[in-house]
mmCIF file with all atom_site columns, C-alpha atoms in Angstrom:
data_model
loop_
_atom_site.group_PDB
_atom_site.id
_atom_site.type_symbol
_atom_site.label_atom_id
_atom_site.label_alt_id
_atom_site.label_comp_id
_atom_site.label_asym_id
_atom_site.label_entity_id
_atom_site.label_seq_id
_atom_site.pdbx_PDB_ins_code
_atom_site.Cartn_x
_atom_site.Cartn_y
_atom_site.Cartn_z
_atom_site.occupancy
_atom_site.B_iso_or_equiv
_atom_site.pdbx_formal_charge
_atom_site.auth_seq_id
_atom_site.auth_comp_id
_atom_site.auth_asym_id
_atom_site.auth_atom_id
_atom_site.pdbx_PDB_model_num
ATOM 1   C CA . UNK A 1 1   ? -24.796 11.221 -23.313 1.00 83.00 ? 1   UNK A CA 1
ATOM 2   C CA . UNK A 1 2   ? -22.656 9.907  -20.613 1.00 91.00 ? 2   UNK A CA 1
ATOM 3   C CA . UNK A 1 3   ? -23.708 10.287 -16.772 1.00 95.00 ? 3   UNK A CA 1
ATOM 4   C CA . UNK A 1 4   ? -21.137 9.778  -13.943 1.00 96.00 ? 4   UNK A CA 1
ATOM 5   C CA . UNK A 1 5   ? -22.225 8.570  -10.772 1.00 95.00 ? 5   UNK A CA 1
ATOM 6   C CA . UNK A 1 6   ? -19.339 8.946  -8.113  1.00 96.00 ? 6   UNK A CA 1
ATOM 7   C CA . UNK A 1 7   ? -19.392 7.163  -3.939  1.00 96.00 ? 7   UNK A CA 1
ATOM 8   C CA . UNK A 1 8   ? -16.999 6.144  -1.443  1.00 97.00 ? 8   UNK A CA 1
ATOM 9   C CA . UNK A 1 9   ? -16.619 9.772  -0.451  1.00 97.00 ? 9   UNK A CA 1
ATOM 10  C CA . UNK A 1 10  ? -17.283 11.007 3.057   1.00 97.00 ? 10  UNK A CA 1
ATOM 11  C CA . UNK A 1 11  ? -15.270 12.000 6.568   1.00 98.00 ? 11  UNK A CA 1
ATOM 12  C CA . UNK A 1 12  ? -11.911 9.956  7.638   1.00 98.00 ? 12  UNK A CA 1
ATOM 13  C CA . UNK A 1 13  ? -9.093  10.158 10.018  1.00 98.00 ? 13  UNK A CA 1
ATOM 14  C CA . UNK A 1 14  ? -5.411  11.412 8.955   1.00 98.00 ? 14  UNK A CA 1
ATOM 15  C CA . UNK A 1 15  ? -3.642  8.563  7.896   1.00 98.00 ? 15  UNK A CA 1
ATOM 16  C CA . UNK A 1 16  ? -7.284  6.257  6.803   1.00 98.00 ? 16  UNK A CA 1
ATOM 17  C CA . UNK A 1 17  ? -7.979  5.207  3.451   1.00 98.00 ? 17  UNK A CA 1
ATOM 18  C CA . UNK A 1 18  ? -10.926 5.762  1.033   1.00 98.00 ? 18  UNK A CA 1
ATOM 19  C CA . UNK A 1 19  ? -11.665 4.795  -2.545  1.00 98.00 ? 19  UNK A CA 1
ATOM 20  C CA . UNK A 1 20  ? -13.967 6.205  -4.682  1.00 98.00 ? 20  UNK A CA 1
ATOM 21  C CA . UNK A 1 21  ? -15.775 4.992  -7.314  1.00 98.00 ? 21  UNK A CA 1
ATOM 22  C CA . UNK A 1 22  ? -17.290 6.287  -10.428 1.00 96.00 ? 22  UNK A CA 1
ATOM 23  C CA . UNK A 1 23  ? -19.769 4.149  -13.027 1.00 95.00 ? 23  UNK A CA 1
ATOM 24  C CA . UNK A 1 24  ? -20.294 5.673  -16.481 1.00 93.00 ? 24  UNK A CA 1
ATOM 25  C CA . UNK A 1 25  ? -23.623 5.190  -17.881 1.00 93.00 ? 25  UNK A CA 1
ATOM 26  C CA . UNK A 1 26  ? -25.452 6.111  -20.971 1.00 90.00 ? 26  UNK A CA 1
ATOM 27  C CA . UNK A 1 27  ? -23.324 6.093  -24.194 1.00 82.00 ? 27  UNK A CA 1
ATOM 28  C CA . UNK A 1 28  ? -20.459 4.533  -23.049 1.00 79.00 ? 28  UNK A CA 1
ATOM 29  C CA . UNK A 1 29  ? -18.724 3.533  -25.666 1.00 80.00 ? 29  UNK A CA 1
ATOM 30  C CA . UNK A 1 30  ? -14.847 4.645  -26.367 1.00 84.00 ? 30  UNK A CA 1
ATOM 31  C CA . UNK A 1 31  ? -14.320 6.231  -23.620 1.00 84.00 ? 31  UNK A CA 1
ATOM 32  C CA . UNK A 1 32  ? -10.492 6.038  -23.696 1.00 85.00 ? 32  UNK A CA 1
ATOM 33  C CA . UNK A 1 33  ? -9.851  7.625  -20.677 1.00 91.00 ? 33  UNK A CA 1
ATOM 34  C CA . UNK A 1 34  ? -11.026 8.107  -16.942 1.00 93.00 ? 34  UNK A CA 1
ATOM 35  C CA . UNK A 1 35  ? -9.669  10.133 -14.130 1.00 95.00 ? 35  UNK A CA 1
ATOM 36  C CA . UNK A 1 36  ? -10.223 12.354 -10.819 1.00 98.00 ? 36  UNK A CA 1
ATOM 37  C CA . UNK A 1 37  ? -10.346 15.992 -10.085 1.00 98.00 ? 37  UNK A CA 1
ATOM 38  C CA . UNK A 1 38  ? -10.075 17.616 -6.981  1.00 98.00 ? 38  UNK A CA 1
ATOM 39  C CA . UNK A 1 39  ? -10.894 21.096 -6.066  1.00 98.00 ? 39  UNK A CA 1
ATOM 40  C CA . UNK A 1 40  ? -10.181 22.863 -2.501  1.00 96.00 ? 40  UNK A CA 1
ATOM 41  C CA . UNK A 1 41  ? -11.617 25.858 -1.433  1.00 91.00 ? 41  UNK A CA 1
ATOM 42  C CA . UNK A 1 42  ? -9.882  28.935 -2.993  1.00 93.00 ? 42  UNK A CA 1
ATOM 43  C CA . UNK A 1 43  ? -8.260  26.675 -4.939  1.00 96.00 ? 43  UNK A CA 1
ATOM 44  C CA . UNK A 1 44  ? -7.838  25.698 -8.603  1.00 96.00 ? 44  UNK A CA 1
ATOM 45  C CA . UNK A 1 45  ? -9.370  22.433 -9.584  1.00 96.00 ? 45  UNK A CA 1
ATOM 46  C CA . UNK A 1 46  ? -7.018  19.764 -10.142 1.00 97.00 ? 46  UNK A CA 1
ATOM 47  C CA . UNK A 1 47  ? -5.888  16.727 -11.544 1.00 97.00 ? 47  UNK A CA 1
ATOM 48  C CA . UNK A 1 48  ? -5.814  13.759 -9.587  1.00 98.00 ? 48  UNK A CA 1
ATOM 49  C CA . UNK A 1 49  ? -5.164  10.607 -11.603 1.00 98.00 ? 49  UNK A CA 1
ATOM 50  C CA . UNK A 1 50  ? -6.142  9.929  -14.798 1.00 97.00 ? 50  UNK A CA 1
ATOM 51  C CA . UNK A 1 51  ? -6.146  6.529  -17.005 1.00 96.00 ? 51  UNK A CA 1
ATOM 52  C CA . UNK A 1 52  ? -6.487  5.412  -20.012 1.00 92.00 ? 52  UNK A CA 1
ATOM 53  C CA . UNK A 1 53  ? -8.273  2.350  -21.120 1.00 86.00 ? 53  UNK A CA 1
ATOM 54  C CA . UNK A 1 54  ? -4.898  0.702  -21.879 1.00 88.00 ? 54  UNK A CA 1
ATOM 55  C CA . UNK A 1 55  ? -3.880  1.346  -18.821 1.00 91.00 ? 55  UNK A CA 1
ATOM 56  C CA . UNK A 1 56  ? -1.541  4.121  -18.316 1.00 95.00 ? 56  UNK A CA 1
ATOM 57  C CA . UNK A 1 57  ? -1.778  6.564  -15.669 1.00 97.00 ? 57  UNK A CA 1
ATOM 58  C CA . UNK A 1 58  ? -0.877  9.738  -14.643 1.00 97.00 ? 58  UNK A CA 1
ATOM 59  C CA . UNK A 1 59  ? -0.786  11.426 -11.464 1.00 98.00 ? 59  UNK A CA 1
ATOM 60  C CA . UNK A 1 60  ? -0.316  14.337 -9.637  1.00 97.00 ? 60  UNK A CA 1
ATOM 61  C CA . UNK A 1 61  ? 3.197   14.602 -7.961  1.00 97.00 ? 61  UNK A CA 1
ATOM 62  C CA . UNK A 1 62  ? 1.565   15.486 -5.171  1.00 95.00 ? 62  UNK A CA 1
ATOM 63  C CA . UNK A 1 63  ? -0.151  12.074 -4.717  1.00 97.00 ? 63  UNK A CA 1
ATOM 64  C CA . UNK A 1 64  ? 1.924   9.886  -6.092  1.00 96.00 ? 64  UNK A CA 1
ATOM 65  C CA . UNK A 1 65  ? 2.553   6.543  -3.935  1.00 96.00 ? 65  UNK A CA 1
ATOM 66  C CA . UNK A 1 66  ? -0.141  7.803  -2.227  1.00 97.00 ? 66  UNK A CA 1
ATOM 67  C CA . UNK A 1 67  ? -3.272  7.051  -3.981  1.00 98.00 ? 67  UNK A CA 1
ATOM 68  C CA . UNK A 1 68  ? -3.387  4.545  -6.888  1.00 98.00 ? 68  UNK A CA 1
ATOM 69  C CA . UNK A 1 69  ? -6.219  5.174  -9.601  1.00 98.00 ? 69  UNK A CA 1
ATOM 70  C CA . UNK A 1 70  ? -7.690  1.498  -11.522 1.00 95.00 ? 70  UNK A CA 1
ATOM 71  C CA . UNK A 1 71  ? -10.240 0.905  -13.757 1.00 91.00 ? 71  UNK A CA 1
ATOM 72  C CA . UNK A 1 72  ? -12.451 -2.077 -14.821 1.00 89.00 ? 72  UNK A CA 1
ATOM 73  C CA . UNK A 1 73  ? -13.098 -1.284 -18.476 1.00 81.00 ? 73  UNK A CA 1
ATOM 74  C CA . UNK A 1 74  ? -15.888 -4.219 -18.281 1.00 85.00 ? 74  UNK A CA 1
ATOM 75  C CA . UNK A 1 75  ? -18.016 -2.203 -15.777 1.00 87.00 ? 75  UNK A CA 1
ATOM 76  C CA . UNK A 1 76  ? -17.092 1.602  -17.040 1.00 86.00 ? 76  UNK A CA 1
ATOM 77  C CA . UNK A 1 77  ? -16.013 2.252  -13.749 1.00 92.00 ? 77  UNK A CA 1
ATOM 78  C CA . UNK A 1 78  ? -12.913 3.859  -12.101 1.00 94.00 ? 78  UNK A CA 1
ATOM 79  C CA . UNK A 1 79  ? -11.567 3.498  -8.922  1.00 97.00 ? 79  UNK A CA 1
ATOM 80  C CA . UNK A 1 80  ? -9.131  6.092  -6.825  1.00 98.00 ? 80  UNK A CA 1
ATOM 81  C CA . UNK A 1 81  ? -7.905  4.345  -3.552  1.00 98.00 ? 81  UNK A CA 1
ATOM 82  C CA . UNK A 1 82  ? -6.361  7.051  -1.536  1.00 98.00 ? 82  UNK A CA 1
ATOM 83  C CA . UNK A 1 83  ? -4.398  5.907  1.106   1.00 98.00 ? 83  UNK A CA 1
ATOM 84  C CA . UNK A 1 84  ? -2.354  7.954  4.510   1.00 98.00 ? 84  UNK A CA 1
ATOM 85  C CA . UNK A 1 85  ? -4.838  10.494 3.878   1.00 98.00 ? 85  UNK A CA 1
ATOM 86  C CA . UNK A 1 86  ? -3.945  13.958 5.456   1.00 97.00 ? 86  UNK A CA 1
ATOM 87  C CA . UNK A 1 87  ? -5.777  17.039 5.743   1.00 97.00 ? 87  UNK A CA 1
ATOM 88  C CA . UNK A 1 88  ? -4.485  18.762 2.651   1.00 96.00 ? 88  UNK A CA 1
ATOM 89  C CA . UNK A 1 89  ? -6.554  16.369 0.734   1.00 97.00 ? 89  UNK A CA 1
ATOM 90  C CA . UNK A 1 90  ? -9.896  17.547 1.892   1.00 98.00 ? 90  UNK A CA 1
ATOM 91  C CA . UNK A 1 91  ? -11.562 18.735 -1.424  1.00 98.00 ? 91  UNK A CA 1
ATOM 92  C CA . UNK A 1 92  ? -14.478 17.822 -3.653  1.00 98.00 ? 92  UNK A CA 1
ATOM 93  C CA . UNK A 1 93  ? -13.476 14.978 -6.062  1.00 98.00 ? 93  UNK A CA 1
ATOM 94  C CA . UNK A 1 94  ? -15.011 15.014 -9.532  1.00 98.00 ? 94  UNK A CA 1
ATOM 95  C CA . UNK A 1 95  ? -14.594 12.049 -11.812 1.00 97.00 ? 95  UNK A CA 1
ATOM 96  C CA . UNK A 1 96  ? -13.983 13.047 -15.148 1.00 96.00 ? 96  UNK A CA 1
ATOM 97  C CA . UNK A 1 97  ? -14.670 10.910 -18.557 1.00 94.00 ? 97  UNK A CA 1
ATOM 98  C CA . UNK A 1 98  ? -13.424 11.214 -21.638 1.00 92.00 ? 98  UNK A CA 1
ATOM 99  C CA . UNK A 1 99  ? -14.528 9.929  -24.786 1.00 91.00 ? 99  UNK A CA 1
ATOM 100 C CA . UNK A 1 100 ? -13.272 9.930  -28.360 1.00 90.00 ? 100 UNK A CA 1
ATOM 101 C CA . UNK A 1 101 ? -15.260 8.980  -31.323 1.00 88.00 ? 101 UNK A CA 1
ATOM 102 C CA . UNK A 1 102 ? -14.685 7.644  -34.596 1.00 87.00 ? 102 UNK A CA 1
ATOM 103 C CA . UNK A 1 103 ? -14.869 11.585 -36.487 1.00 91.00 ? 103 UNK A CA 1
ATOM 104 C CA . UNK A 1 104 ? -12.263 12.414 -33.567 1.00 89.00 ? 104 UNK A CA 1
ATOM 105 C CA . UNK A 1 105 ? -14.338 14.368 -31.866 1.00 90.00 ? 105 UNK A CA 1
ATOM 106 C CA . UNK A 1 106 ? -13.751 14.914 -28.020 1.00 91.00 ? 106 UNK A CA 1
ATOM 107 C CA . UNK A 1 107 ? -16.148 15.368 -25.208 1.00 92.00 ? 107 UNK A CA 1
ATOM 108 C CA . UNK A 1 108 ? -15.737 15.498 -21.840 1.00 93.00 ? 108 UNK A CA 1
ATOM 109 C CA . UNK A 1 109 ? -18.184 14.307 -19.122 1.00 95.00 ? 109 UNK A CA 1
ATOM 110 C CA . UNK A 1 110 ? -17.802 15.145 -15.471 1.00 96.00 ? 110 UNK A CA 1
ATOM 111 C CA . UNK A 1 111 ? -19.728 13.998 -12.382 1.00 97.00 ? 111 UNK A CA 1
ATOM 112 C CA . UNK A 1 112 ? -21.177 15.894 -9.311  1.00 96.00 ? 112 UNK A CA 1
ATOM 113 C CA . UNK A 1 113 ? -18.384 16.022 -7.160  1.00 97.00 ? 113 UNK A CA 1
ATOM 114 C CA . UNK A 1 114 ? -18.122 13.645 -3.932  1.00 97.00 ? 114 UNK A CA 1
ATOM 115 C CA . UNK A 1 115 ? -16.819 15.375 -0.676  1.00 97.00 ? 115 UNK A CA 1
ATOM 116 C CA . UNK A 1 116 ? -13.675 14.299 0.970   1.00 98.00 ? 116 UNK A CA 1
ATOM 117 C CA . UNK A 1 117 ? -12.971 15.508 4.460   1.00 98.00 ? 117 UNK A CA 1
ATOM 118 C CA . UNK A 1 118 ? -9.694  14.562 6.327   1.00 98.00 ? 118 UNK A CA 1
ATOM 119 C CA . UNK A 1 119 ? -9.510  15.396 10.004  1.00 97.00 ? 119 UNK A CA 1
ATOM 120 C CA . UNK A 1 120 ? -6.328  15.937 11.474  1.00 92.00 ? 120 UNK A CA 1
#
């Protein structure tokens, strides 16, 4: 059992900066890669950013050079700094986990969702 706690959301100006965070707890081992959701209202949720532990990431084109996603593998923790926020990135963000064991079995842990509001 994995459990995802997520902060650093909350209420900025167009054009600020926040990064979120996200510790994994529990069972925490092999958990090869980390990333963020986002989901509007009316919309479909979304990748983010994702990493692996390795280190390779993937983003969303509509973020890219906007928001950079890091991990610390040490501290099972991820990191999304989102920078020159704007207004169409108001959404919940929900870090996702993934973890793949020895029997290659997949599971999927997700956290509560943190708010982000951008005000124009």
């Amino acid at each position: 059992q994995v459990q995802l706690v997520e902060s650093g959301g909350g209420l900025v100006q167009a054009g600020g900066s926040l990064r979120l965070s996200c510790a994994a707890s529990g069972t925490i081992f092999r958990l090869n890669a980390m990333g963020w959701y986002r989901q509007a209202p009316g919309k479909q949720r979304e990748l983010v950013a994702a990493i692996t532990s390795g280190g390779s990431t993937n983003y969303a084109d509509s973020v890219k050079g906007q928001f950079t996603i890091f991990r610390d593998n040490a501290k099972n923790t991820v990191y999304l700094q989102m920078n020159s926020l704007k207004p169409e990135d108001t959404a919940v963000y929900y870090c996702n986990a993934q973890q793949d064991l020895a029997d290659n079995t997949r599971y999927h842990y997700w956290g509560q969702g943190t708010q982000v509001t951008v005000s124009s």
